[in-house]
Amino acid sequence: MAEEKEASSSSLNQGLTHREPDPDDDDDDDVLKSAPGSPSSSTRKACYAVLQSWATKKFVTGCVVLFPVAVTFIVSWSFIQLVDGFFSPIYAKLGINIFGLGFLTSLLFIFFVGMFASSWLGSTVFWLGEWFIKRMPFMKHIYSASKQISAAISPDQNTTAFKEVAIIRHPRHGEYAFGFITSSLTLQREDRDEELCSVYVPTNHLYIGDIFLVSAADIIRPNLSIREGIEIIVSVGMSMPQMISAVERVSHHHQRAQLL
């Protein structure tokens, strides 16, 4: 009896294990569809991969488009709040709370200061103030550095401003560096005189750099303005144009002849 029971139980287990699929059974279809090696599973994974790649690409594109807009908005808003804060406390004490009125007043103040500085009386007053600041031990260094930077972008282009954008071979052959021509001089030799240019090459954005005396014949003068050169330096090369051409060099002696 025990042997018959064992035989019947083993045959029952084999029948459950090797049960043929029923066409009307939905559970069998779900098992077949969800099998790892089935074609439907591979198609589903491929669709998920394509959808994920598309969504990631569109998200990154949105970030790239919105990043400069956000930076421009944040910087502009911070600048407006900073400039507006100069005169807005005065209007607040007078009981006038209009946002932007201090900003407009600051712009008008800067405009009138520029007009005053362009006059003979204004230049004399600012010269006296500059003379006084340069006699102060610590303030004279800060004032001199800030004045050189402001003179570089000044529309007057005085003797202390950047003259031209220059490209020199630095630090080795085959490599070039952006710089600004600040002045020129004549190197007197026994056989001939050589014209040299003082080229300022920024190494830390714009306010720290090295000075090189380069022969005027070895300087490449691109068709870039001073403002475009400053934008290239400040943006670490991201605003670099796709094509740069060299302009014809005008010698220092020729410039002096034109002035005379």
PDB file of C-alpha atoms in Angstrom:
ATOM      1  CA  MET A   1       0.000   0.000   0.000  1.00  0.00           C
ATOM      2  CA  ALA A   2       2.797   2.389   0.796  1.00  0.00           C
ATOM      3  CA  GLU A   3       4.459   1.782  -2.551  1.00  0.00           C
ATOM      4  CA  GLU A   4       1.170   2.412  -4.402  1.00  0.00           C
ATOM      5  CA  LYS A   5       0.674   5.709  -2.522  1.00  0.00           C
ATOM      6  CA  GLU A   6       4.213   6.850  -3.391  1.00  0.00           C
ATOM      7  CA  ALA A   7       3.725   5.944  -7.058  1.00  0.00           C
ATOM      8  CA  SER A   8       0.420   7.796  -7.252  1.00  0.00           C
ATOM      9  CA  SER A   9       1.859  10.910  -5.558  1.00  0.00           C
ATOM     10  CA  SER A  10       4.878  10.969  -7.900  1.00  0.00           C
ATOM     11  CA  SER A  11       2.661  10.653 -10.958  1.00  0.00           C
ATOM     12  CA  LEU A  12       0.480  13.487  -9.617  1.00  0.00           C
ATOM     13  CA  ASN A  13       3.506  15.726  -9.130  1.00  0.00           C
ATOM     14  CA  GLN A  14       4.756  14.991 -12.613  1.00  0.00           C
ATOM     15  CA  GLY A  15       1.333  15.848 -13.996  1.00  0.00           C
ATOM     16  CA  LEU A  16       1.333  19.202 -12.212  1.00  0.00           C
ATOM     17  CA  THR A  17       4.855  19.949 -13.316  1.00  0.00           C
ATOM     18  CA  HIS A  18       4.407  19.013 -16.962  1.00  0.00           C
ATOM     19  CA  ARG A  19       0.916  20.439 -17.307  1.00  0.00           C
ATOM     20  CA  GLU A  20       0.178  21.453 -20.890  1.00  0.00           C
ATOM     21  CA  PRO A  21      -0.883  25.115 -21.311  1.00  0.00           C
ATOM     22  CA  ASP A  22      -4.570  25.735 -21.668  1.00  0.00           C
ATOM     23  CA  PRO A  23      -5.491  28.022 -24.581  1.00  0.00           C
ATOM     24  CA  ASP A  24      -8.243  29.588 -22.483  1.00  0.00           C
ATOM     25  CA  ASP A  25      -5.981  30.269 -19.497  1.00  0.00           C
ATOM     26  CA  ASP A  26      -4.917  33.951 -19.215  1.00  0.00           C
ATOM     27  CA  ASP A  27      -2.243  33.232 -16.624  1.00  0.00           C
ATOM     28  CA  ASP A  28      -0.232  31.245 -19.140  1.00  0.00           C
ATOM     29  CA  ASP A  29      -0.328  34.182 -21.597  1.00  0.00           C
ATOM     30  CA  ASP A  30       0.936  36.563 -18.904  1.00  0.00           C
ATOM     31  CA  VAL A  31       3.793  34.229 -18.066  1.00  0.00           C
ATOM     32  CA  LEU A  32       4.788  33.979 -21.733  1.00  0.00           C
ATOM     33  CA  LYS A  33       4.537  37.723 -22.249  1.00  0.00           C
ATOM     34  CA  SER A  34       6.646  38.519 -19.207  1.00  0.00           C
ATOM     35  CA  ALA A  35       9.403  36.046 -20.011  1.00  0.00           C
ATOM     36  CA  PRO A  36      12.789  37.757 -20.113  1.00  0.00           C
ATOM     37  CA  GLY A  37      13.712  36.399 -23.515  1.00  0.00           C
ATOM     38  CA  SER A  38      10.382  37.047 -25.227  1.00  0.00           C
ATOM     39  CA  PRO A  39      10.240  39.510 -28.190  1.00  0.00           C
ATOM     40  CA  SER A  40       7.639  41.690 -26.470  1.00  0.00           C
ATOM     41  CA  SER A  41       9.938  42.272 -23.472  1.00  0.00           C
ATOM     42  CA  SER A  42      12.831  43.345 -25.720  1.00  0.00           C
ATOM     43  CA  THR A  43      10.562  45.738 -27.622  1.00  0.00           C
ATOM     44  CA  ARG A  44       9.308  47.242 -24.368  1.00  0.00           C
ATOM     45  CA  LYS A  45      12.863  47.791 -23.116  1.00  0.00           C
ATOM     46  CA  ALA A  46      13.879  49.399 -26.418  1.00  0.00           C
ATOM     47  CA  CYS A  47      10.910  51.787 -26.271  1.00  0.00           C
ATOM     48  CA  TYR A  48      11.787  52.715 -22.682  1.00  0.00           C
ATOM     49  CA  ALA A  49      15.411  53.416 -23.686  1.00  0.00           C
ATOM     50  CA  VAL A  50      14.370  55.592 -26.632  1.00  0.00           C
ATOM     51  CA  LEU A  51      11.855  57.506 -24.498  1.00  0.00           C
ATOM     52  CA  GLN A  52      14.414  58.034 -21.720  1.00  0.00           C
ATOM     53  CA  SER A  53      17.050  59.273 -24.181  1.00  0.00           C
ATOM     54  CA  TRP A  54      14.566  61.667 -25.804  1.00  0.00           C
ATOM     55  CA  ALA A  55      13.401  63.061 -22.459  1.00  0.00           C
ATOM     56  CA  THR A  56      16.986  63.497 -21.216  1.00  0.00           C
ATOM     57  CA  LYS A  57      18.002  65.298 -24.395  1.00  0.00           C
ATOM     58  CA  LYS A  58      15.040  67.678 -24.236  1.00  0.00           C
ATOM     59  CA  PHE A  59      15.672  68.369 -20.547  1.00  0.00           C
ATOM     60  CA  VAL A  60      19.344  69.200 -21.177  1.00  0.00           C
ATOM     61  CA  THR A  61      18.332  71.407 -24.122  1.00  0.00           C
ATOM     62  CA  GLY A  62      15.949  73.284 -21.861  1.00  0.00           C
ATOM     63  CA  CYS A  63      18.692  73.783 -19.283  1.00  0.00           C
ATOM     64  CA  VAL A  64      21.082  75.083 -21.951  1.00  0.00           C
ATOM     65  CA  VAL A  65      18.472  77.537 -23.250  1.00  0.00           C
ATOM     66  CA  LEU A  66      17.363  78.767 -19.815  1.00  0.00           C
ATOM     67  CA  PHE A  67      20.835  79.021 -18.231  1.00  0.00           C
ATOM     68  CA  PRO A  68      21.975  82.237 -19.995  1.00  0.00           C
ATOM     69  CA  VAL A  69      18.496  83.724 -19.540  1.00  0.00           C
ATOM     70  CA  ALA A  70      18.553  82.951 -15.810  1.00  0.00           C
ATOM     71  CA  VAL A  71      22.084  84.288 -15.370  1.00  0.00           C
ATOM     72  CA  THR A  72      21.214  87.471 -17.267  1.00  0.00           C
ATOM     73  CA  PHE A  73      18.068  87.968 -15.197  1.00  0.00           C
ATOM     74  CA  ILE A  74      19.838  87.335 -11.872  1.00  0.00           C
ATOM     75  CA  VAL A  75      22.768  89.624 -12.694  1.00  0.00           C
ATOM     76  CA  SER A  76      20.494  92.356 -14.071  1.00  0.00           C
ATOM     77  CA  TRP A  77      18.142  92.156 -11.099  1.00  0.00           C
ATOM     78  CA  SER A  78      21.042  92.262  -8.647  1.00  0.00           C
ATOM     79  CA  PHE A  79      22.504  95.253 -10.472  1.00  0.00           C
ATOM     80  CA  ILE A  80      19.158  97.078 -10.440  1.00  0.00           C
ATOM     81  CA  GLN A  81      18.725  96.435  -6.714  1.00  0.00           C
ATOM     82  CA  LEU A  82      22.299  97.571  -6.040  1.00  0.00           C
ATOM     83  CA  VAL A  83      21.980 100.802  -8.016  1.00  0.00           C
ATOM     84  CA  ASP A  84      18.472 101.413  -6.735  1.00  0.00           C
ATOM     85  CA  GLY A  85      19.742 101.133  -3.155  1.00  0.00           C
ATOM     86  CA  PHE A  86      21.852 104.292  -3.502  1.00  0.00           C
ATOM     87  CA  PHE A  87      18.935 106.736  -3.617  1.00  0.00           C
ATOM     88  CA  SER A  88      15.941 104.660  -2.521  1.00  0.00           C
ATOM     89  CA  PRO A  89      16.644 105.282   1.225  1.00  0.00           C
ATOM     90  CA  ILE A  90      16.393 109.025   0.538  1.00  0.00           C
ATOM     91  CA  TYR A  91      13.015 108.598  -1.143  1.00  0.00           C
ATOM     92  CA  ALA A  92      11.913 106.267   1.676  1.00  0.00           C
ATOM     93  CA  LYS A  93      12.582 109.009   4.244  1.00  0.00           C
ATOM     94  CA  LEU A  94      10.543 111.409   2.112  1.00  0.00           C
ATOM     95  CA  GLY A  95       7.649 108.946   2.075  1.00  0.00           C
ATOM     96  CA  ILE A  96       8.010 108.047  -1.611  1.00  0.00           C
ATOM     97  CA  ASN A  97       8.045 104.280  -2.107  1.00  0.00           C
ATOM     98  CA  ILE A  98       8.251 103.703  -5.864  1.00  0.00           C
ATOM     99  CA  PHE A  99      10.471 100.841  -6.962  1.00  0.00           C
ATOM    100  CA  GLY A 100      12.850 101.830  -9.707  1.00  0.00           C
ATOM    101  CA  LEU A 101      12.855 105.518  -8.890  1.00  0.00           C
ATOM    102  CA  GLY A 102      16.203 105.197  -7.129  1.00  0.00           C
ATOM    103  CA  PHE A 103      17.582 103.291 -10.117  1.00  0.00           C
ATOM    104  CA  LEU A 104      16.532 106.038 -12.550  1.00  0.00           C
ATOM    105  CA  THR A 105      17.957 108.672 -10.211  1.00  0.00           C
ATOM    106  CA  SER A 106      21.271 106.786 -10.091  1.00  0.00           C
ATOM    107  CA  LEU A 107      21.429 106.628 -13.871  1.00  0.00           C
ATOM    108  CA  LEU A 108      20.777 110.359 -14.132  1.00  0.00           C
ATOM    109  CA  PHE A 109      23.408 110.990 -11.472  1.00  0.00           C
ATOM    110  CA  ILE A 110      26.002 108.946 -13.384  1.00  0.00           C
ATOM    111  CA  PHE A 111      25.098 110.766 -16.605  1.00  0.00           C
ATOM    112  CA  PHE A 112      25.555 114.203 -15.041  1.00  0.00           C
ATOM    113  CA  VAL A 113      28.823 113.110 -13.422  1.00  0.00           C
ATOM    114  CA  GLY A 114      30.070 112.130 -16.879  1.00  0.00           C
ATOM    115  CA  MET A 115      29.069 115.508 -18.260  1.00  0.00           C
ATOM    116  CA  PHE A 116      30.754 117.284 -15.368  1.00  0.00           C
ATOM    117  CA  ALA A 117      33.941 115.207 -15.708  1.00  0.00           C
ATOM    118  CA  SER A 118      34.145 116.058 -19.412  1.00  0.00           C
ATOM    119  CA  SER A 119      34.239 119.778 -18.689  1.00  0.00           C
ATOM    120  CA  TRP A 120      37.331 121.768 -17.738  1.00  0.00           C
ATOM    121  CA  LEU A 121      36.093 122.449 -14.214  1.00  0.00           C
ATOM    122  CA  GLY A 122      35.153 118.813 -13.659  1.00  0.00           C
ATOM    123  CA  SER A 123      38.485 117.494 -14.894  1.00  0.00           C
ATOM    124  CA  THR A 124      40.267 119.913 -12.552  1.00  0.00           C
ATOM    125  CA  VAL A 125      38.182 118.805  -9.572  1.00  0.00           C
ATOM    126  CA  PHE A 126      38.739 115.118 -10.347  1.00  0.00           C
ATOM    127  CA  TRP A 127      42.450 115.752 -10.827  1.00  0.00           C
ATOM    128  CA  LEU A 128      42.678 117.259  -7.353  1.00  0.00           C
ATOM    129  CA  GLY A 129      40.724 114.342  -5.894  1.00  0.00           C
ATOM    130  CA  GLU A 130      42.976 111.871  -7.678  1.00  0.00           C
ATOM    131  CA  TRP A 131      46.053 113.671  -6.374  1.00  0.00           C
ATOM    132  CA  PHE A 132      44.720 113.414  -2.838  1.00  0.00           C
ATOM    133  CA  ILE A 133      43.845 109.694  -3.157  1.00  0.00           C
ATOM    134  CA  LYS A 134      47.278 108.845  -4.566  1.00  0.00           C
ATOM    135  CA  ARG A 135      48.868 110.272  -1.420  1.00  0.00           C
ATOM    136  CA  MET A 136      47.034 107.763   0.784  1.00  0.00           C
ATOM    137  CA  PRO A 137      49.098 104.619   1.576  1.00  0.00           C
ATOM    138  CA  PHE A 138      46.548 101.867   0.944  1.00  0.00           C
ATOM    139  CA  MET A 139      43.907 103.569  -1.155  1.00  0.00           C
ATOM    140  CA  LYS A 140      46.289 104.538  -3.963  1.00  0.00           C
ATOM    141  CA  HIS A 141      46.886 100.890  -5.001  1.00  0.00           C
ATOM    142  CA  ILE A 142      43.163 100.092  -5.129  1.00  0.00           C
ATOM    143  CA  TYR A 143      42.428 103.297  -7.016  1.00  0.00           C
ATOM    144  CA  SER A 144      45.217 102.761  -9.549  1.00  0.00           C
ATOM    145  CA  ALA A 145      44.160  99.178 -10.325  1.00  0.00           C
ATOM    146  CA  SER A 146      40.476 100.060 -10.654  1.00  0.00           C
ATOM    147  CA  LYS A 147      41.275 103.081 -12.814  1.00  0.00           C
ATOM    148  CA  GLN A 148      43.317 100.988 -15.233  1.00  0.00           C
ATOM    149  CA  ILE A 149      40.432  98.559 -15.641  1.00  0.00           C
ATOM    150  CA  SER A 150      37.900 101.355 -16.165  1.00  0.00           C
ATOM    151  CA  ALA A 151      40.242 103.120 -18.581  1.00  0.00           C
ATOM    152  CA  ALA A 152      40.456  99.953 -20.670  1.00  0.00           C
ATOM    153  CA  ILE A 153      36.748 100.139 -21.525  1.00  0.00           C
ATOM    154  CA  SER A 154      36.530 103.926 -21.588  1.00  0.00           C
ATOM    155  CA  PRO A 155      35.148 105.369 -24.849  1.00  0.00           C
ATOM    156  CA  ASP A 156      37.707 108.186 -24.671  1.00  0.00           C
ATOM    157  CA  GLN A 157      40.620 105.756 -25.226  1.00  0.00           C
ATOM    158  CA  ASN A 158      43.229 107.852 -23.420  1.00  0.00           C
ATOM    159  CA  THR A 159      46.917 107.012 -23.038  1.00  0.00           C
ATOM    160  CA  THR A 160      46.335 104.482 -20.245  1.00  0.00           C
ATOM    161  CA  ALA A 161      43.690 102.456 -22.033  1.00  0.00           C
ATOM    162  CA  PHE A 162      44.093  99.269 -24.030  1.00  0.00           C
ATOM    163  CA  LYS A 163      45.073 100.239 -27.561  1.00  0.00           C
ATOM    164  CA  GLU A 164      44.392  97.087 -29.572  1.00  0.00           C
ATOM    165  CA  VAL A 165      43.623  93.423 -29.186  1.00  0.00           C
ATOM    166  CA  ALA A 166      46.724  91.362 -29.923  1.00  0.00           C
ATOM    167  CA  ILE A 167      47.529  87.702 -30.494  1.00  0.00           C
ATOM    168  CA  ILE A 168      51.072  86.647 -29.651  1.00  0.00           C
ATOM    169  CA  ARG A 169      52.915  83.348 -29.782  1.00  0.00           C
ATOM    170  CA  HIS A 170      52.944  82.221 -26.155  1.00  0.00           C
ATOM    171  CA  PRO A 171      54.091  80.218 -24.245  1.00  0.00           C
ATOM    172  CA  ARG A 172      55.715  78.057 -26.918  1.00  0.00           C
ATOM    173  CA  HIS A 173      55.825  77.699 -30.686  1.00  0.00           C
ATOM    174  CA  GLY A 174      52.460  76.718 -32.141  1.00  0.00           C
ATOM    175  CA  GLU A 175      50.468  78.170 -29.219  1.00  0.00           C
ATOM    176  CA  TYR A 176      48.891  81.617 -29.112  1.00  0.00           C
ATOM    177  CA  ALA A 177      47.562  83.887 -26.379  1.00  0.00           C
ATOM    178  CA  PHE A 178      45.117  86.774 -26.352  1.00  0.00           C
ATOM    179  CA  GLY A 179      46.376  90.085 -25.030  1.00  0.00           C
ATOM    180  CA  PHE A 180      46.022  93.843 -25.246  1.00  0.00           C
ATOM    181  CA  ILE A 181      48.544  96.346 -26.548  1.00  0.00           C
ATOM    182  CA  THR A 182      48.994  98.978 -23.845  1.00  0.00           C
ATOM    183  CA  SER A 183      51.897 101.021 -25.217  1.00  0.00           C
ATOM    184  CA  SER A 184      54.770 100.966 -27.686  1.00  0.00           C
ATOM    185  CA  LEU A 185      58.422 101.902 -27.468  1.00  0.00           C
ATOM    186  CA  THR A 186      61.567 101.961 -29.568  1.00  0.00           C
ATOM    187  CA  LEU A 187      64.481  99.726 -28.670  1.00  0.00           C
ATOM    188  CA  GLN A 188      67.721 101.357 -29.781  1.00  0.00           C
ATOM    189  CA  ARG A 189      70.406  98.983 -30.991  1.00  0.00           C
ATOM    190  CA  GLU A 190      73.798  99.507 -32.523  1.00  0.00           C
ATOM    191  CA  ASP A 191      72.749  98.505 -36.010  1.00  0.00           C
ATOM    192  CA  ARG A 192      69.078  99.513 -36.085  1.00  0.00           C
ATOM    193  CA  ASP A 193      66.090 100.526 -33.999  1.00  0.00           C
ATOM    194  CA  GLU A 194      63.309  98.036 -33.294  1.00  0.00           C
ATOM    195  CA  GLU A 195      59.734  98.888 -32.440  1.00  0.00           C
ATOM    196  CA  LEU A 196      58.392  96.919 -29.459  1.00  0.00           C
ATOM    197  CA  CYS A 197      54.891  96.760 -28.072  1.00  0.00           C
ATOM    198  CA  SER A 198      53.921  96.211 -24.476  1.00  0.00           C
ATOM    199  CA  VAL A 199      51.343  93.424 -24.542  1.00  0.00           C
ATOM    200  CA  TYR A 200      49.278  92.648 -21.451  1.00  0.00           C
ATOM    201  CA  VAL A 201      48.203  88.984 -21.344  1.00  0.00           C
ATOM    202  CA  PRO A 202      45.573  88.291 -18.647  1.00  0.00           C
ATOM    203  CA  THR A 203      46.151  85.129 -16.642  1.00  0.00           C
ATOM    204  CA  ASN A 204      43.273  85.455 -14.150  1.00  0.00           C
ATOM    205  CA  HIS A 205      40.303  86.860 -16.067  1.00  0.00           C
ATOM    206  CA  LEU A 206      41.189  90.526 -16.658  1.00  0.00           C
ATOM    207  CA  TYR A 207      42.746  92.142 -13.604  1.00  0.00           C
ATOM    208  CA  ILE A 208      45.842  89.945 -13.181  1.00  0.00           C
ATOM    209  CA  GLY A 209      48.280  89.110 -15.961  1.00  0.00           C
ATOM    210  CA  ASP A 210      51.761  89.310 -17.416  1.00  0.00           C
ATOM    211  CA  ILE A 211      53.476  91.998 -19.457  1.00  0.00           C
ATOM    212  CA  PHE A 212      55.458  91.008 -22.553  1.00  0.00           C
ATOM    213  CA  LEU A 213      57.601  93.158 -24.818  1.00  0.00           C
ATOM    214  CA  VAL A 214      56.985  91.775 -28.280  1.00  0.00           C
ATOM    215  CA  SER A 215      58.302  92.963 -31.599  1.00  0.00           C
ATOM    216  CA  ALA A 216      55.639  94.842 -33.540  1.00  0.00           C
ATOM    217  CA  ALA A 217      56.252  92.634 -36.568  1.00  0.00           C
ATOM    218  CA  ASP A 218      55.473  89.464 -34.575  1.00  0.00           C
ATOM    219  CA  ILE A 219      52.104  90.631 -33.260  1.00  0.00           C
ATOM    220  CA  ILE A 220      48.934  89.442 -34.944  1.00  0.00           C
ATOM    221  CA  ARG A 221      46.254  92.124 -34.817  1.00  0.00           C
ATOM    222  CA  PRO A 222      42.788  90.535 -35.190  1.00  0.00           C
ATOM    223  CA  ASN A 223      39.676  92.336 -36.366  1.00  0.00           C
ATOM    224  CA  LEU A 224      38.329  92.571 -32.813  1.00  0.00           C
ATOM    225  CA  SER A 225      37.449  95.620 -30.788  1.00  0.00           C
ATOM    226  CA  ILE A 226      38.576  96.166 -27.211  1.00  0.00           C
ATOM    227  CA  ARG A 227      35.134  95.271 -25.889  1.00  0.00           C
ATOM    228  CA  GLU A 228      35.052  92.042 -27.896  1.00  0.00           C
ATOM    229  CA  GLY A 229      38.505  91.128 -26.575  1.00  0.00           C
ATOM    230  CA  ILE A 230      37.390  91.742 -22.986  1.00  0.00           C
ATOM    231  CA  GLU A 231      34.286  89.615 -23.554  1.00  0.00           C
ATOM    232  CA  ILE A 232      36.469  86.751 -24.818  1.00  0.00           C
ATOM    233  CA  ILE A 233      38.714  86.954 -21.748  1.00  0.00           C
ATOM    234  CA  VAL A 234      35.891  87.263 -19.219  1.00  0.00           C
ATOM    235  CA  SER A 235      33.828  84.478 -20.808  1.00  0.00           C
ATOM    236  CA  VAL A 236      36.921  82.187 -20.815  1.00  0.00           C
ATOM    237  CA  GLY A 237      36.745  81.916 -24.591  1.00  0.00           C
ATOM    238  CA  MET A 238      33.064  80.967 -24.900  1.00  0.00           C
ATOM    239  CA  SER A 239      32.278  84.143 -26.868  1.00  0.00           C
ATOM    240  CA  MET A 240      35.070  83.457 -29.351  1.00  0.00           C
ATOM    241  CA  PRO A 241      33.974  84.138 -32.951  1.00  0.00           C
ATOM    242  CA  GLN A 242      34.138  81.307 -35.447  1.00  0.00           C
ATOM    243  CA  MET A 243      36.551  83.170 -37.716  1.00  0.00           C
ATOM    244  CA  ILE A 244      39.174  85.830 -36.981  1.00  0.00           C
ATOM    245  CA  SER A 245      41.115  87.702 -39.637  1.00  0.00           C
ATOM    246  CA  ALA A 246      44.225  89.824 -39.197  1.00  0.00           C
ATOM    247  CA  VAL A 247      44.042  93.508 -40.024  1.00  0.00           C
ATOM    248  CA  GLU A 248      46.754  95.535 -41.681  1.00  0.00           C
ATOM    249  CA  ARG A 249      49.307  96.842 -39.252  1.00  0.00           C
ATOM    250  CA  VAL A 250      49.799 100.575 -38.953  1.00  0.00           C
ATOM    251  CA  SER A 251      53.234 101.441 -37.670  1.00  0.00           C
ATOM    252  CA  HIS A 252      53.785 103.803 -34.769  1.00  0.00           C
ATOM    253  CA  HIS A 253      55.736 106.227 -36.951  1.00  0.00           C
ATOM    254  CA  HIS A 254      52.900 106.278 -39.486  1.00  0.00           C
ATOM    255  CA  GLN A 255      50.412 107.090 -36.729  1.00  0.00           C
ATOM    256  CA  ARG A 256      52.570 109.967 -35.525  1.00  0.00           C
ATOM    257  CA  ALA A 257      52.843 111.262 -39.075  1.00  0.00           C
ATOM    258  CA  GLN A 258      49.062 111.219 -39.419  1.00  0.00           C
ATOM    259  CA  LEU A 259      48.664 113.098 -36.152  1.00  0.00           C
ATOM    260  CA  LEU A 260      51.166 115.718 -37.231  1.00  0.00           C
TER     261      LEU A 260
END
